[in-house]
Short mmCIF file of C-alpha atoms and ligand atoms in Angstrom, two decimals:
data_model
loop_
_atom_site.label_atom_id
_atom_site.label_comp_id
_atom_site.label_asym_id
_atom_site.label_seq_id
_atom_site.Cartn_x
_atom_site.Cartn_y
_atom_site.Cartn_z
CA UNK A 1 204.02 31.44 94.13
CA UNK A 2 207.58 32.30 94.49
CA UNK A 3 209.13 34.82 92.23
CA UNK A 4 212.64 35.17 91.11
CA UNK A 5 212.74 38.95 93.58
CA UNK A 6 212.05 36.75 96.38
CA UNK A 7 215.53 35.56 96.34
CA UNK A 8 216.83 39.38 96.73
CA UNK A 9 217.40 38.85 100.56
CA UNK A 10 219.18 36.08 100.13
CA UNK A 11 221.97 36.59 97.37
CA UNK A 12 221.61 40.68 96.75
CA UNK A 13 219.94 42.51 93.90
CA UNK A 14 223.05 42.08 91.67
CA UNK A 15 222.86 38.42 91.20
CA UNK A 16 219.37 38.89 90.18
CA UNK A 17 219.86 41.40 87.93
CA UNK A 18 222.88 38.98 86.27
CA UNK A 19 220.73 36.35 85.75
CA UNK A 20 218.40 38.91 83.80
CA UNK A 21 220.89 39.91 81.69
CA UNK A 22 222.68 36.75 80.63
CA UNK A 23 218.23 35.44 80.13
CA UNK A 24 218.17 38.13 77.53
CA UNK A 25 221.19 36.82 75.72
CA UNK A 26 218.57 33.47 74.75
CA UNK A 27 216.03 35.23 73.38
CA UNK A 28 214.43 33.21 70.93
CA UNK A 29 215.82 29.90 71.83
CA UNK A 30 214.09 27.08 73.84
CA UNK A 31 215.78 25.03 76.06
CA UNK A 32 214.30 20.98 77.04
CA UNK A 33 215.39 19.15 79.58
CA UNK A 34 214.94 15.60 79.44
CA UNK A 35 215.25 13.15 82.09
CA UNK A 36 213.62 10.06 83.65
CA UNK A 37 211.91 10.48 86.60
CA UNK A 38 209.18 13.52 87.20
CA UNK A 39 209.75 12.69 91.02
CA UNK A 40 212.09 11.31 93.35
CA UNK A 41 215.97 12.04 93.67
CA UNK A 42 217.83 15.00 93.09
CA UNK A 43 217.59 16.01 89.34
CA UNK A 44 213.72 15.38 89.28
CA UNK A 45 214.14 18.26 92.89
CA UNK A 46 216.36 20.46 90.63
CA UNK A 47 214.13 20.72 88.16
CA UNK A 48 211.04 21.43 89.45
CA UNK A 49 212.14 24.19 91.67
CA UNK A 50 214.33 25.76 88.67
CA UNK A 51 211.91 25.33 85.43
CA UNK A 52 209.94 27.75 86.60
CA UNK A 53 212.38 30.40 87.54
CA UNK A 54 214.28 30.36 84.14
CA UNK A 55 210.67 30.78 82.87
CA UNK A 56 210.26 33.58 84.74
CA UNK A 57 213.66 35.37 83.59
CA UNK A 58 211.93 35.35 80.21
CA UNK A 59 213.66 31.82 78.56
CA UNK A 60 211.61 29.33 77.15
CA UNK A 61 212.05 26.27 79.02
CA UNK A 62 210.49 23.06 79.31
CA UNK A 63 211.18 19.53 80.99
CA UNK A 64 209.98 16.09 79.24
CA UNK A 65 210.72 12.91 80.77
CA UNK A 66 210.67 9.42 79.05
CA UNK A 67 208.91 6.59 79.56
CA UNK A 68 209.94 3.19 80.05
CA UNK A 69 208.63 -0.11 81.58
CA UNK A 70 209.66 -1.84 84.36
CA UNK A 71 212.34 -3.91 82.65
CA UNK A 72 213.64 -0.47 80.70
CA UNK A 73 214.44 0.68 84.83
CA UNK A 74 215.31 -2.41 85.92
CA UNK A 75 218.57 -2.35 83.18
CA UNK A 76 218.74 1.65 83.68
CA UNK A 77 219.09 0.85 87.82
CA UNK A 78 222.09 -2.15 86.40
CA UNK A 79 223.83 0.90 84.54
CA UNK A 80 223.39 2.97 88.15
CA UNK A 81 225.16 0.75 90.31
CA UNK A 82 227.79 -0.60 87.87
CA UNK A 83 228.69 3.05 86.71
CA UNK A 84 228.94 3.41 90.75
CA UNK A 85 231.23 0.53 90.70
CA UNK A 86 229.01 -2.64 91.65
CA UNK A 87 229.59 -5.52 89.67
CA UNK A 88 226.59 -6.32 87.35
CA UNK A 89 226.53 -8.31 84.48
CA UNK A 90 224.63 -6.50 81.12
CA UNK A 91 223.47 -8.77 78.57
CA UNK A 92 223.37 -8.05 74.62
CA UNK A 93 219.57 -8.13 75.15
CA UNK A 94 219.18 -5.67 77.55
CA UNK A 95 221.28 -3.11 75.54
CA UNK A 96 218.70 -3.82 72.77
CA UNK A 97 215.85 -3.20 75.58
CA UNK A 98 217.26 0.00 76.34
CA UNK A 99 218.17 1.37 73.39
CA UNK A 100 214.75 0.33 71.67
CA UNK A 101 212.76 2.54 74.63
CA UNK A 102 215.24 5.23 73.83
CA UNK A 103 214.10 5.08 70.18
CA UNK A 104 210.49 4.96 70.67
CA UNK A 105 210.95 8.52 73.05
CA UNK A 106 213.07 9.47 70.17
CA UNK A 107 210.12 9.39 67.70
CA UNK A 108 207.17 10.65 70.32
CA UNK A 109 209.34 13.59 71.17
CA UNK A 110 210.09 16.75 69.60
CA UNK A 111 212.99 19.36 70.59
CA UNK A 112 214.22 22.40 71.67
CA UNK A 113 216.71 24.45 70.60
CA UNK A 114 219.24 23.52 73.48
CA UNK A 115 218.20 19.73 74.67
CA UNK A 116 219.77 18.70 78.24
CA UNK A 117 219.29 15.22 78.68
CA UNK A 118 220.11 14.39 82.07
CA UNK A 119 221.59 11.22 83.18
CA UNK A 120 222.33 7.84 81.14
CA UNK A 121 218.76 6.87 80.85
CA UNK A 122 217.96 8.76 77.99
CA UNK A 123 221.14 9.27 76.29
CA UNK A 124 220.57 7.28 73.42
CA UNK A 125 217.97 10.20 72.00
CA UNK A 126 220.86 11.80 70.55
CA UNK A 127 220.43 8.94 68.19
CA UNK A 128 217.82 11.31 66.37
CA UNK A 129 220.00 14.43 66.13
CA UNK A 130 221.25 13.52 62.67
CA UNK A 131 217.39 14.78 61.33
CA UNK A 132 217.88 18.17 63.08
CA UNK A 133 220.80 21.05 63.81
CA UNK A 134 220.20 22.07 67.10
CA UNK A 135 222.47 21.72 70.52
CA UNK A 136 222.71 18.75 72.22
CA UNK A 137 224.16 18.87 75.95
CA UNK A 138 224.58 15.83 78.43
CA UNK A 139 223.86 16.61 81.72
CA UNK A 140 225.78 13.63 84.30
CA UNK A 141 224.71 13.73 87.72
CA UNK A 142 226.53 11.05 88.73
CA UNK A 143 229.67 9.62 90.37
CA UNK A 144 231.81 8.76 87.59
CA UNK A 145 234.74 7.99 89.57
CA UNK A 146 235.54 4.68 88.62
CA UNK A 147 232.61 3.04 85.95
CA UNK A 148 232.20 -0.18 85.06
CA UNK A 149 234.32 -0.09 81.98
CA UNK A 150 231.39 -1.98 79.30
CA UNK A 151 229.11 0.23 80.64
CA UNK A 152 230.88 2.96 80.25
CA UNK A 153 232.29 2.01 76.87
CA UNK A 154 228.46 1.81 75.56
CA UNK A 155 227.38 4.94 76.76
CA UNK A 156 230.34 6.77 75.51
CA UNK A 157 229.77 6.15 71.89
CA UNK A 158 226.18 8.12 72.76
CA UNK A 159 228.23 10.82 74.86
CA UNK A 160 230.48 11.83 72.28
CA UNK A 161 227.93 12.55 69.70
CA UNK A 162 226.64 15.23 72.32
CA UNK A 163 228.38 18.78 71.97
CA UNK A 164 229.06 19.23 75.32
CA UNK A 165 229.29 17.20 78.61
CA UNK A 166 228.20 18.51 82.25
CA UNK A 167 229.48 16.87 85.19
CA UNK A 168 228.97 17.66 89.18
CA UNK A 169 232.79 17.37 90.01
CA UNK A 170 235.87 17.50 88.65
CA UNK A 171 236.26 13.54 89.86
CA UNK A 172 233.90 12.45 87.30
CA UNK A 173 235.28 14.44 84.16
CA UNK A 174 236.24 11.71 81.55
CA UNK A 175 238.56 11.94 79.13
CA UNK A 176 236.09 12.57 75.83
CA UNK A 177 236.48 14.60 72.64
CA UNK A 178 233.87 16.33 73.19
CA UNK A 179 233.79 19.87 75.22
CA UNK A 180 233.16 19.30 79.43
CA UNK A 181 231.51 21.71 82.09
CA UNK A 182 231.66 21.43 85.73
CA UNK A 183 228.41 22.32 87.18
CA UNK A 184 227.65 21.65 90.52
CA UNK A 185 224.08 21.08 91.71
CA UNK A 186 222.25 23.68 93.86
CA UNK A 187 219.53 23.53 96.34
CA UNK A 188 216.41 26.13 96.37
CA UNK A 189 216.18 27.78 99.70
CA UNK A 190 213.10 29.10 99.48
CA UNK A 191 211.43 25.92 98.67
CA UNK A 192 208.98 24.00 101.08
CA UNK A 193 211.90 21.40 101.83
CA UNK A 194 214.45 24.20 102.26
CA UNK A 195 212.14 27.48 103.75
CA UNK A 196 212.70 28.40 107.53
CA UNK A 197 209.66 26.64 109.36
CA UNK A 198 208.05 27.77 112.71
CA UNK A 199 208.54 25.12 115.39
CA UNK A 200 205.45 24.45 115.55
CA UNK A 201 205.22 22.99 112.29
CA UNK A 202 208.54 20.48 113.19
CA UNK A 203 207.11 19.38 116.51
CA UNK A 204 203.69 18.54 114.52
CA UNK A 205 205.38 16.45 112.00
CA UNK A 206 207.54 14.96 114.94
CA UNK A 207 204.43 14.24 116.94
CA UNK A 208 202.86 12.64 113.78
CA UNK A 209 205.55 10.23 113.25
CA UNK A 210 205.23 9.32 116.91
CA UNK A 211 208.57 10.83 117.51
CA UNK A 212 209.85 12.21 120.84
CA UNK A 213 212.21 14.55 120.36
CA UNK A 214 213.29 14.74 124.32
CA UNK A 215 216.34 12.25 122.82
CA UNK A 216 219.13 13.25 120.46
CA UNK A 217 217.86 12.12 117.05
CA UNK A 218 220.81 11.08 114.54
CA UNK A 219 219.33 11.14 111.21
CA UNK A 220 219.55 10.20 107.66
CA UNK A 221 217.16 10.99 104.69
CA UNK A 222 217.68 9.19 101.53
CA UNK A 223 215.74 6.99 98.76
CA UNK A 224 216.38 3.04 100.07
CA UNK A 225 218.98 2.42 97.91
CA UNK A 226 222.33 0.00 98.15
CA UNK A 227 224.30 2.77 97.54
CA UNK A 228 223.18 5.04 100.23
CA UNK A 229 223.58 2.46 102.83
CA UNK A 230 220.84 2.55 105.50
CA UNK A 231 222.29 -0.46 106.36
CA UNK A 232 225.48 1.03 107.54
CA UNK A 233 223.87 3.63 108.80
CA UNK A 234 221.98 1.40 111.43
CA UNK A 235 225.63 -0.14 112.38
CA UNK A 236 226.75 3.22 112.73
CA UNK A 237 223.98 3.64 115.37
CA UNK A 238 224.20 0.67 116.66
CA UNK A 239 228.15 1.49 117.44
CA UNK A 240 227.27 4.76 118.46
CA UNK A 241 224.45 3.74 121.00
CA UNK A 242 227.01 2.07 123.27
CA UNK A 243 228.20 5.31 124.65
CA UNK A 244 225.54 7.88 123.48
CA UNK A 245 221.44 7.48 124.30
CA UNK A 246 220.29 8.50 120.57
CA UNK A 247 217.53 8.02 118.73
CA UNK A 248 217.75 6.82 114.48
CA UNK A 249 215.59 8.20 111.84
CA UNK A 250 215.91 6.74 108.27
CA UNK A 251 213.42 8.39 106.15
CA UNK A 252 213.11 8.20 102.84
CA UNK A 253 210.74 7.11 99.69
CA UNK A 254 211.51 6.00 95.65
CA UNK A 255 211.84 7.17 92.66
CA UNK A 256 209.98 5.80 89.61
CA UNK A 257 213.13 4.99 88.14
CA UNK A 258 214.47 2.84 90.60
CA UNK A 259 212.65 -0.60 91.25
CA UNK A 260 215.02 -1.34 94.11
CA UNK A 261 213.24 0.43 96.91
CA UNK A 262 211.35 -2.36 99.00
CA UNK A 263 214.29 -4.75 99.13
CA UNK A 264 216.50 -2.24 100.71
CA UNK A 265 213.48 -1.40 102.59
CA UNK A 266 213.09 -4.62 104.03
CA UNK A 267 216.63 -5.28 104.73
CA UNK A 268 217.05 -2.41 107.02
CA UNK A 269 213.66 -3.35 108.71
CA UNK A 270 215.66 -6.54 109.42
CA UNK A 271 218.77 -5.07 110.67
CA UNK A 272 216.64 -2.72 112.63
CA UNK A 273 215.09 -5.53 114.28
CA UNK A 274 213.06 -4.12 117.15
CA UNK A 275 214.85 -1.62 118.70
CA UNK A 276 212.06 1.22 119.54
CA UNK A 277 214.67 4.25 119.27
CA UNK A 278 215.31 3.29 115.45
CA UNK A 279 212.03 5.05 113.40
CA UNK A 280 212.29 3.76 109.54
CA UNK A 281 209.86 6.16 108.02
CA UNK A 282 208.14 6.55 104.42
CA UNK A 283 207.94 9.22 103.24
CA UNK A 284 205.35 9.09 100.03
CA UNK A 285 206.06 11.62 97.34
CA UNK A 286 205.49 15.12 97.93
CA UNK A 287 206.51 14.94 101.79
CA UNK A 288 208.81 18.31 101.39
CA UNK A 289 207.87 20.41 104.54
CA UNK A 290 207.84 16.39 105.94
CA UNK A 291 211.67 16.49 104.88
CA UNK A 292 212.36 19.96 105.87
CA UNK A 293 211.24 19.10 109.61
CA UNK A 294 213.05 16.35 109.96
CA UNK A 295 215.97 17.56 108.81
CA UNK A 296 215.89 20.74 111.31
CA UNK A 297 214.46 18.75 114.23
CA UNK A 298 217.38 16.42 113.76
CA UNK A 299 220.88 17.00 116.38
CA UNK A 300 223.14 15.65 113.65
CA UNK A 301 222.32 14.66 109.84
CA UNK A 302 224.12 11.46 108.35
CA UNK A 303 224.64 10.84 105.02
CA UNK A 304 226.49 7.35 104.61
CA UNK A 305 226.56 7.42 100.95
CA UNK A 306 228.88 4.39 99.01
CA UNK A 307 229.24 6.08 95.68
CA UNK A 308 227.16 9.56 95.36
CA UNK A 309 226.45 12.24 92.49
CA UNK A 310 226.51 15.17 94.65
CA UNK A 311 224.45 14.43 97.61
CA UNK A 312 222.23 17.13 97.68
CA UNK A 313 220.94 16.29 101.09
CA UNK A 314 223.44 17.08 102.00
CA UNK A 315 223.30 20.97 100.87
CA UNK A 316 219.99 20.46 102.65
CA UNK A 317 221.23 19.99 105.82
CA UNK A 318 224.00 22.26 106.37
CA UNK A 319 221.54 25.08 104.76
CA UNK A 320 219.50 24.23 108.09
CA UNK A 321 222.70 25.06 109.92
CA UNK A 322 222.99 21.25 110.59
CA UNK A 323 225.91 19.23 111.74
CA UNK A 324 226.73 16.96 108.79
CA UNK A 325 228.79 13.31 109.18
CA UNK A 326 228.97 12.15 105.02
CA UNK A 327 230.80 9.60 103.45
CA UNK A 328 233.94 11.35 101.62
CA UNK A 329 232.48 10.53 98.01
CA UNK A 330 231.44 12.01 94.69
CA UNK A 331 230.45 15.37 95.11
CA UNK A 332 230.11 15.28 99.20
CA UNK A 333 233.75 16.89 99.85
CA UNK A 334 232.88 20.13 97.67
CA UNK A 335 230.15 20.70 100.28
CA UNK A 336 232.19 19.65 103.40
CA UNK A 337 235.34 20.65 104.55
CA UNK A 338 236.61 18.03 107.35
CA UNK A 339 236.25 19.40 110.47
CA UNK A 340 235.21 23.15 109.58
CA UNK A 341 231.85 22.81 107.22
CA UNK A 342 231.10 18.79 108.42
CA UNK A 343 232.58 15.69 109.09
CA UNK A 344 233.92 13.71 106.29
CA UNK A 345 233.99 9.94 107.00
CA UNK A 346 235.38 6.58 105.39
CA UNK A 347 233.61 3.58 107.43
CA UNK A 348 231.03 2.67 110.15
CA UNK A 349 233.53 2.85 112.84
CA UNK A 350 234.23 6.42 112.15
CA UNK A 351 230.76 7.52 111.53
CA UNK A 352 229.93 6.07 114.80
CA UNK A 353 233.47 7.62 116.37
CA UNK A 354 232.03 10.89 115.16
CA UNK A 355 228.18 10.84 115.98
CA UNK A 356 229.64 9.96 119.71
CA UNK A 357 232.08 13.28 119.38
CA UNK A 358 229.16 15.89 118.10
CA UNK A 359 226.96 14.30 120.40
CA UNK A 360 229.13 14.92 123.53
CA UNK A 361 230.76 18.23 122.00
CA UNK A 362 227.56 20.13 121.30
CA UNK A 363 229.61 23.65 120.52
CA UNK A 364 231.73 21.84 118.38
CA UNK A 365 228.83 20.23 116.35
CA UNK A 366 227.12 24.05 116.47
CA UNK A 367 230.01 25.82 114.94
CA UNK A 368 229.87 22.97 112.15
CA UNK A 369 226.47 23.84 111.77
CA UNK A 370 227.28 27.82 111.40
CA UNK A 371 230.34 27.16 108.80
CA UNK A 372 228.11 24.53 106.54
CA UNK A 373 225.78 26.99 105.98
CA UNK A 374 227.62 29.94 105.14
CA UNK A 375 229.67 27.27 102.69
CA UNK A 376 225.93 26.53 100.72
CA UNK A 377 225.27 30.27 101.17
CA UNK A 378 228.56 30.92 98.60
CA UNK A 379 228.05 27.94 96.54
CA UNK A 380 225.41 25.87 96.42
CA UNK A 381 222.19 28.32 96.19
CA UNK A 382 219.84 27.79 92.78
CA UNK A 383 220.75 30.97 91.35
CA UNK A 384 224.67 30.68 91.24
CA UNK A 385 223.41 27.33 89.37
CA UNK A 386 221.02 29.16 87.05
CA UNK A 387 223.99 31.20 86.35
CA UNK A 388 226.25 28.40 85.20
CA UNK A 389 223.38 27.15 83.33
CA UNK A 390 222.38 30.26 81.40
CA UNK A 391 226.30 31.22 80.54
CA UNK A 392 226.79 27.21 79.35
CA UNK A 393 223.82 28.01 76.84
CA UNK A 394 224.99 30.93 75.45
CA UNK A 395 228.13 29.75 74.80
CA UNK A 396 227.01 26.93 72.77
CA UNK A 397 225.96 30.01 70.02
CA UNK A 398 229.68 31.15 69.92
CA UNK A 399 232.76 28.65 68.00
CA UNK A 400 235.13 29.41 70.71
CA UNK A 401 234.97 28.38 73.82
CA UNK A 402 235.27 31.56 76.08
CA UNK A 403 232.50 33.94 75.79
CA UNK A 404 232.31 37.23 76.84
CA UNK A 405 229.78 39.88 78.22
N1 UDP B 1 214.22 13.12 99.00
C1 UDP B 1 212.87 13.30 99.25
N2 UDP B 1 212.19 12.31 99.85
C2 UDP B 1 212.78 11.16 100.19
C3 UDP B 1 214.15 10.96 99.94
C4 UDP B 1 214.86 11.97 99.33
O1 UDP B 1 212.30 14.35 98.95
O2 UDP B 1 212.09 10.30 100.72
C5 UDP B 1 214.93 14.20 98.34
C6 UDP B 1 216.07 14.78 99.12
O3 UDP B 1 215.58 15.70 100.08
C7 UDP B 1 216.89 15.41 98.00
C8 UDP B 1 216.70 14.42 96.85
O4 UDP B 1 215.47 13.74 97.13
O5 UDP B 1 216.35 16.65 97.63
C9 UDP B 1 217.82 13.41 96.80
O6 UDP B 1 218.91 13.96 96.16
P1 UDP B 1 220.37 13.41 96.42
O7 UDP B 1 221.27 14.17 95.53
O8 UDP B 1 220.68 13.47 97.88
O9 UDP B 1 220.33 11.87 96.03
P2 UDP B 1 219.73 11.03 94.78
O10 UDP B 1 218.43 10.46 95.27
O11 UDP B 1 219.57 11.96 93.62
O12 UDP B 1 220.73 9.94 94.56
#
């Protein structure tokens, strides 16, 4: 069992003893998150590894998610990819669908003092606030760049009855009347996807996925979704391959809350046709030190997102001391600076351009590696984000908006 003194090596007694200090501040008050997914994806990863750490610095915490059927994800997975920009068509019905499941998790539940509801799923829960006085924050994780404005224009009139709104990145602010954090995400380094691992352990999992690793292995590990396009990433490879003799892994598994999984799944199989050095790999729930192997086994990490929240894959990589190539979207350029933390990219051509370059340039793609993680060191660890969380909370018990300690 990890405990919160664990993480004294890694970010010095003081920020432990911070977080300490601003816990005792919410004495008395319990904090809920709320979200849709218990597994698969980033915010279902954040929370499990930080639930029990806030627990631990003495504040009441607990996580609920809703439920919904398969036709409440189906429309949730339509708000996904048109708040990322795709164009999807929403009919009056299926706002009824989704704002009837909201209702029903709206009567089953019962809240905290401080309710985080992550994501649009379950925003419409606010619906109930009217029956009780407590604080009501919603938590975005996602790329709000440029929404599909009906979407958007439903959700907001559910956003602005919240008190406060958290987004990743200053991209995605809105403009709302309501008050707006930026939080970026973190990653847990001490968890069993993110904890140093004897190489032992990453030539087993290698060997197990029938993998050799005597080849340069290119790799990207991501739910099979449009949006993180594995498809691209095979073109990429395919570019690549002309000049360098690599090897592909595309790992990756769902998420309850997103039925899209085996069509993307079986489009890449297709575009992978049956080229032996591409491995398309699922990974069932639960495959952490699975993730954490292939990521540090990997030469170079992709992440050929089309629209992402923050990417925390990302993080994930460049904590390994990875080379990272990444789209230039969402929250991807806070964790990569072009050329000195990662590669930033904008198409296939240039992801392939660049795999080529670390490939051939292995001091170059070393030193990337070295500045990445020192970068996550500073910024992206999960207590600088328990931090953010714990001060957002406290100041939701003061009228003005600075508070101080
Ligand atoms: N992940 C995983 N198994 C998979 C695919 C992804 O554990 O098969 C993890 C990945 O390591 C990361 C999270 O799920 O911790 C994905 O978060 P990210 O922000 O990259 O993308 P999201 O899925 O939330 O869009």
């Amino acid at each position: 069992m990890i405990q919160i003194e664990d993480y004294i090596p890694i970010v010095g007694r003081g920020t432990i003893d911070e977080l300490f200090l601003l816990a005792k501040r919410l004495e008395g008050k319990s904090i809920q998150n709320i979200n849709s997914t218990a597994v698969g994806g980033g915010v279902a990863e954040i929370l499990t590894r930080m639930l029990p750490l806030i627990k631990e610095l003495g504040v009441s915490a607990r996580w609920d998610v809703i439920k919904g059927n398969e036709k409440f994800f189906q429309i949730t997975k339509k708000f996904h990819n048109g708040l990322h920009g795709m164009p999807v068509e929403i009919s009056d019905e299926e706002y009824e669908i989704f704002l009837s499941v909201n209702k029903e998790n709206a009567d089953e539940l019962t809240f905290g003092d401080i309710v985080l509801v992550h994501d649009p799923q379950p925003v419409a829960l606010i619906l109930k606030r009217e029956e009780i006085g407590n604080n009501w924050v919603w938590r975005c994780h996602i790329d709000f760049s440029q929404p599909d404005k009906n979407i958007w224009k439903f959700l907001e009139q559910y956003i602005t009855r919240y008190d406060s709104a958290v987004f990743s990145a200053p991209a995605f602010a809105r403009q709302l009347p309501i008050r707006q954090v930026l939080i970026s995400p973190s990653i847990d380094p001490l968890s069993d996807k993110n904890k140093d691992l004897p190489e032992s352990t990453i030539n087993s999992v290698f060997e197990r996925f029938n993998i050799d690793r005597g080849k340069p292995i290119v790799t990207q590990i991501s739910r099979f979704d449009y949006l993180k396009d594995p498809v691209g990433v095979i073109k990429a490879y395919q570019l690549a391959k002309k000049y360098v003799d690599i090897q592909l892994i595309l790992a990756g598994g769902g998420a309850t809350d997103d039925p899209e999984g085996p069509v993307v799944m079986e489009l890449v199989q297709q575009q992978a046709a049956d080229d032996k050095d591409i491995h398309v790999l699922f990974l069932p729930n639960a495959s952490d030190i699975e993730v954490n192997a292939l990521q540090r086994g990997s030469t170079i990490v992709l992440q050929k997102s089309l629209r992402e929240g923050f990417g925390l894959t990302v993080s994930e990589a460049l904590w390994k001391a990875k080379p990272v190539i990444a789209s230039a979207v969402g929250g991807i350029p806070l964790q990569i600076a072009h050329t000195h933390s990662g590669i930033l990219t904008h198409s296939i051509e240039g992801t392939a351009y660049w795999i080529k370059q670390l490939i051939n340039d292995s001091e170059q793609a070393k030193q990337l590696g070295i500045n990445g993680k020192a970068h996550i060191q500073n910024n992206f660890l999960i207590t600088r984000h328990i931090k953010d969380y714990l001060l957002l909370f406290t100041s939701l018990f003061y009228n003005n908006d600075i508070v101080y300690f």
